[in-house]
Amino acid sequence: MENGAAKPVIVAIDGPSGTGKSSTSKAVAAQLGLSYLDTGAQYRAITWWMVTNGIDIEDPSAIAAVAGKPEIVSGTDPSGPTITVDGVDVAAPIRTQEVTSQVSAVSAVPEVRARITELQRSIATSAERGVVVEGRDIGTTVLPDADLKIFLTASPEARAARRSGELKGADVHSTREALLKRDAADSSRKTSPLAKADDAVEVDTTELTLQQVIECVVTLVEEKRAAQ
């Protein structure tokens, strides 16, 4: 590259909910001047569209039949990521309990995963400076050739405490049960399950502050860039 410009770097950050994945990914992207993609938001967006349009979530063939219909657009600025469906801003409605409770079922449908995976790949490959992509199957399925793969973990207790803090006063015990249920659904689905890539660096965030996790990941990315 001329002018000493850094080669674009693609960073995949996977892991279950409550590991600090979103906060870490956004902060790392902002600090390093990279784009940021929240793949979970895309699955939430397509789920929101299904719910809003009265598609039977219990019927995978009904979901598959319309998986190509909604137009999902993700803004990749880490300081203000956006998401729209058919031109409608859905950043708030995709976080409702109604969508959260249905997203695993919709995400498990192979046609949905194929559609969203294609979208994710096109965003990642067109990011000029590089991108931090967070999700559950990025390093294994979506971007198996990512320059750096990181898998964040934490104990169920730590994750539940973080999530219930985010969910404003939610009961930690019920949050923990919901997280473990979601893990089981995501890890056991046939298409692109939640899994750690063989070449991923595992970072256990249980005992770390968010700032420590961010610093750890930034260091890993900078080392990878220097080695390119």
Coordinates of C-alpha atoms in Angstrom, one line a residue:
M1 CA 0.0 0.0 0.0
E2 CA 1.2 3.5 -0.8
N3 CA 1.6 6.2 1.8
G4 CA 2.0 3.6 4.5
A5 CA -1.7 3.2 4.7
A6 CA -2.7 0.2 6.8
K7 CA -4.2 -2.7 5.0
P8 CA -7.9 -3.1 5.9
V9 CA -8.2 -5.5 8.8
I10 CA -11.3 -7.7 9.3
V11 CA -11.9 -8.6 13.0
A12 CA -14.5 -11.2 13.9
I13 CA -15.7 -11.1 17.5
D14 CA -18.0 -13.9 18.6
G15 CA -19.5 -15.1 21.9
P16 CA -22.7 -15.5 23.8
S17 CA -24.8 -12.6 25.1
G18 CA -23.6 -10.7 28.2
T19 CA -19.8 -11.1 27.5
G20 CA -19.4 -7.4 26.6
K21 CA -19.3 -8.1 22.9
S22 CA -21.2 -5.1 21.6
S23 CA -19.6 -2.5 23.9
T24 CA -16.1 -4.0 23.2
S25 CA -16.6 -4.2 19.4
K26 CA -17.9 -0.6 19.1
A27 CA -15.1 0.8 21.3
V28 CA -12.4 -1.1 19.4
A29 CA -13.7 0.0 16.0
A30 CA -14.0 3.6 17.2
Q31 CA -10.5 3.6 18.7
L32 CA -8.9 2.1 15.5
G33 CA -10.9 3.9 12.9
L34 CA -12.7 0.8 11.7
S35 CA -16.3 0.2 10.6
Y36 CA -18.5 -1.7 13.0
L37 CA -21.2 -4.3 12.2
D38 CA -23.7 -5.7 14.8
T39 CA -24.9 -8.9 13.1
G40 CA -27.3 -9.6 15.9
A41 CA -29.2 -6.4 15.1
Q42 CA -29.7 -7.7 11.5
Y43 CA -31.2 -11.0 12.8
R44 CA -33.4 -8.9 15.2
A45 CA -34.4 -6.7 12.3
I46 CA -35.6 -9.5 10.1
T47 CA -37.4 -11.0 13.1
W48 CA -39.1 -7.6 13.8
W49 CA -40.2 -7.6 10.1
M50 CA -41.6 -11.2 10.5
V51 CA -43.5 -10.3 13.7
T52 CA -44.8 -7.0 12.2
N53 CA -46.0 -8.7 9.1
G54 CA -47.8 -11.5 11.0
I55 CA -45.6 -14.3 9.7
D56 CA -46.0 -17.5 11.8
I57 CA -42.7 -17.8 13.7
E58 CA -43.5 -21.4 14.5
D59 CA -43.5 -22.3 10.8
P60 CA -39.9 -22.3 9.3
S61 CA -41.3 -22.8 5.8
A62 CA -43.4 -19.6 6.1
I63 CA -40.3 -17.7 7.4
A64 CA -38.1 -19.1 4.6
A65 CA -40.7 -18.1 1.9
V66 CA -40.4 -14.4 2.8
A67 CA -36.7 -14.2 4.0
G68 CA -35.7 -12.3 0.9
K69 CA -38.4 -9.6 1.2
P70 CA -37.3 -7.0 3.8
E71 CA -34.5 -4.6 2.8
I72 CA -32.1 -4.4 5.7
V73 CA -29.6 -1.6 5.8
S74 CA -26.9 -1.4 8.5
G75 CA -25.0 1.8 9.2
T76 CA -21.4 0.9 10.2
D77 CA -20.3 4.0 12.1
P78 CA -19.2 2.7 15.6
S79 CA -20.2 6.0 17.3
G80 CA -23.7 5.7 16.0
P81 CA -24.6 2.4 14.3
T82 CA -28.0 2.5 12.6
I83 CA -30.4 -0.1 11.2
T84 CA -33.4 0.3 9.0
V85 CA -35.9 -2.1 7.5
D86 CA -37.5 -1.0 4.3
G87 CA -36.4 2.6 5.2
V88 CA -37.9 2.5 8.7
D89 CA -35.5 3.1 11.7
V90 CA -35.9 0.0 13.8
A91 CA -33.0 0.5 16.3
A92 CA -35.5 0.7 19.2
P93 CA -38.2 -1.8 18.3
I94 CA -35.7 -4.6 17.6
R95 CA -34.7 -4.5 21.3
T96 CA -38.2 -5.3 22.6
Q97 CA -38.9 -8.5 24.6
E98 CA -41.2 -9.6 21.8
V99 CA -38.4 -9.6 19.2
T100 CA -35.8 -11.0 21.7
S101 CA -38.0 -14.0 22.5
Q102 CA -38.4 -14.9 18.8
V103 CA -35.0 -14.1 17.3
S104 CA -33.5 -17.6 17.9
A105 CA -36.4 -19.3 16.1
V106 CA -36.1 -17.0 13.1
S107 CA -32.3 -17.1 13.0
A108 CA -32.3 -20.9 12.9
V109 CA -34.0 -21.0 9.5
P110 CA -31.3 -21.7 6.9
E111 CA -32.8 -19.3 4.3
V112 CA -32.7 -16.5 6.8
R113 CA -29.0 -17.3 7.7
A114 CA -28.1 -17.5 4.0
R115 CA -29.7 -14.1 3.3
I116 CA -28.2 -12.3 6.3
T117 CA -24.7 -14.0 5.9
E118 CA -24.6 -12.7 2.3
L119 CA -25.4 -9.2 3.5
Q120 CA -22.8 -9.4 6.2
R121 CA -20.1 -10.5 3.8
S122 CA -20.8 -7.7 1.4
I123 CA -20.6 -5.1 4.2
A124 CA -17.3 -6.6 5.5
T125 CA -15.6 -6.8 2.2
S126 CA -16.5 -3.3 1.2
A127 CA -15.3 -1.7 4.4
E128 CA -12.4 0.5 3.2
R129 CA -10.3 0.6 6.4
G130 CA -11.5 -2.7 7.8
V131 CA -14.3 -3.7 10.1
V132 CA -15.1 -5.2 13.5
V133 CA -17.9 -7.7 13.0
E134 CA -19.6 -9.1 16.1
G135 CA -21.9 -12.0 16.3
R136 CA -22.1 -15.7 17.0
D137 CA -20.9 -17.4 13.9
I138 CA -18.7 -14.8 12.3
G139 CA -15.3 -16.6 12.7
T140 CA -16.7 -20.0 11.8
T141 CA -19.2 -19.3 9.0
V142 CA -19.6 -15.7 7.9
L143 CA -16.0 -14.6 7.7
P144 CA -13.8 -17.8 8.1
D145 CA -10.9 -15.9 6.5
A146 CA -11.1 -12.9 9.0
D147 CA -7.6 -11.5 9.8
L148 CA -8.3 -11.9 13.5
K149 CA -10.9 -14.0 15.4
I150 CA -11.8 -13.4 19.0
F151 CA -14.2 -15.4 21.1
L152 CA -15.4 -13.7 24.3
T153 CA -16.6 -15.8 27.2
A154 CA -17.7 -15.1 30.8
S155 CA -19.3 -17.1 33.5
P156 CA -23.2 -17.4 33.3
E157 CA -23.4 -15.4 36.6
A158 CA -21.2 -12.5 35.3
R159 CA -23.2 -12.4 32.1
A160 CA -26.5 -12.4 33.8
A161 CA -25.4 -9.6 36.1
R162 CA -24.4 -7.5 33.1
R163 CA -27.5 -8.3 31.2
S164 CA -29.9 -7.5 34.1
G165 CA -28.0 -4.3 34.6
E166 CA -28.6 -3.5 30.9
L167 CA -32.2 -4.6 31.2
K168 CA -32.8 -2.1 34.1
G169 CA -33.7 -4.0 37.2
A170 CA -34.4 -7.4 35.6
D171 CA -34.0 -10.3 38.0
V172 CA -30.6 -11.8 37.7
H173 CA -31.8 -15.4 38.3
S174 CA -34.4 -15.3 35.5
T175 CA -31.9 -13.4 33.2
R176 CA -29.4 -16.2 33.8
E177 CA -32.0 -18.9 32.9
A178 CA -32.9 -17.0 29.8
L179 CA -29.2 -16.6 28.8
L180 CA -28.6 -20.3 29.2
K181 CA -31.7 -21.2 27.2
R182 CA -30.6 -18.9 24.4
D183 CA -27.1 -20.4 24.5
A184 CA -28.5 -23.9 24.2
A185 CA -30.7 -22.8 21.2
D186 CA -27.9 -21.0 19.5
S187 CA -25.3 -23.7 20.1
S188 CA -27.5 -26.6 19.0
R189 CA -29.0 -25.2 15.9
K190 CA -28.1 -27.0 12.7
T191 CA -27.2 -24.0 10.6
S192 CA -24.1 -22.0 11.8
P193 CA -24.3 -22.7 15.5
L194 CA -22.6 -20.5 18.1
A195 CA -19.1 -22.0 18.2
K196 CA -15.6 -20.9 18.8
A197 CA -13.4 -21.1 15.6
D198 CA -10.3 -23.3 15.9
D199 CA -8.1 -20.3 15.2
A200 CA -9.9 -17.8 17.5
V201 CA -8.3 -16.2 20.5
E202 CA -10.4 -16.8 23.6
V203 CA -10.8 -13.9 26.0
D204 CA -12.5 -14.7 29.3
T205 CA -14.1 -11.4 30.4
T206 CA -15.5 -12.6 33.8
E207 CA -12.9 -10.9 35.9
L208 CA -12.1 -8.0 33.5
T209 CA -13.6 -4.6 33.4
L210 CA -14.9 -3.4 30.0
Q211 CA -11.9 -1.1 29.6
Q212 CA -9.5 -4.0 30.2
V213 CA -11.3 -6.1 27.6
I214 CA -11.2 -3.3 25.0
E215 CA -7.5 -2.8 25.7
C216 CA -6.8 -6.5 25.3
V217 CA -8.7 -6.6 21.9
V218 CA -7.1 -3.4 20.6
T219 CA -3.7 -4.9 21.4
L220 CA -4.5 -8.1 19.5
V221 CA -5.7 -6.1 16.5
E222 CA -2.6 -3.8 16.5
E223 CA -0.3 -6.9 16.7
K224 CA -2.2 -8.4 13.7
R225 CA -1.9 -5.2 11.7
A226 CA 1.8 -4.9 12.4
A227 CA 2.3 -8.5 11.2
Q228 CA 0.5 -7.9 7.9

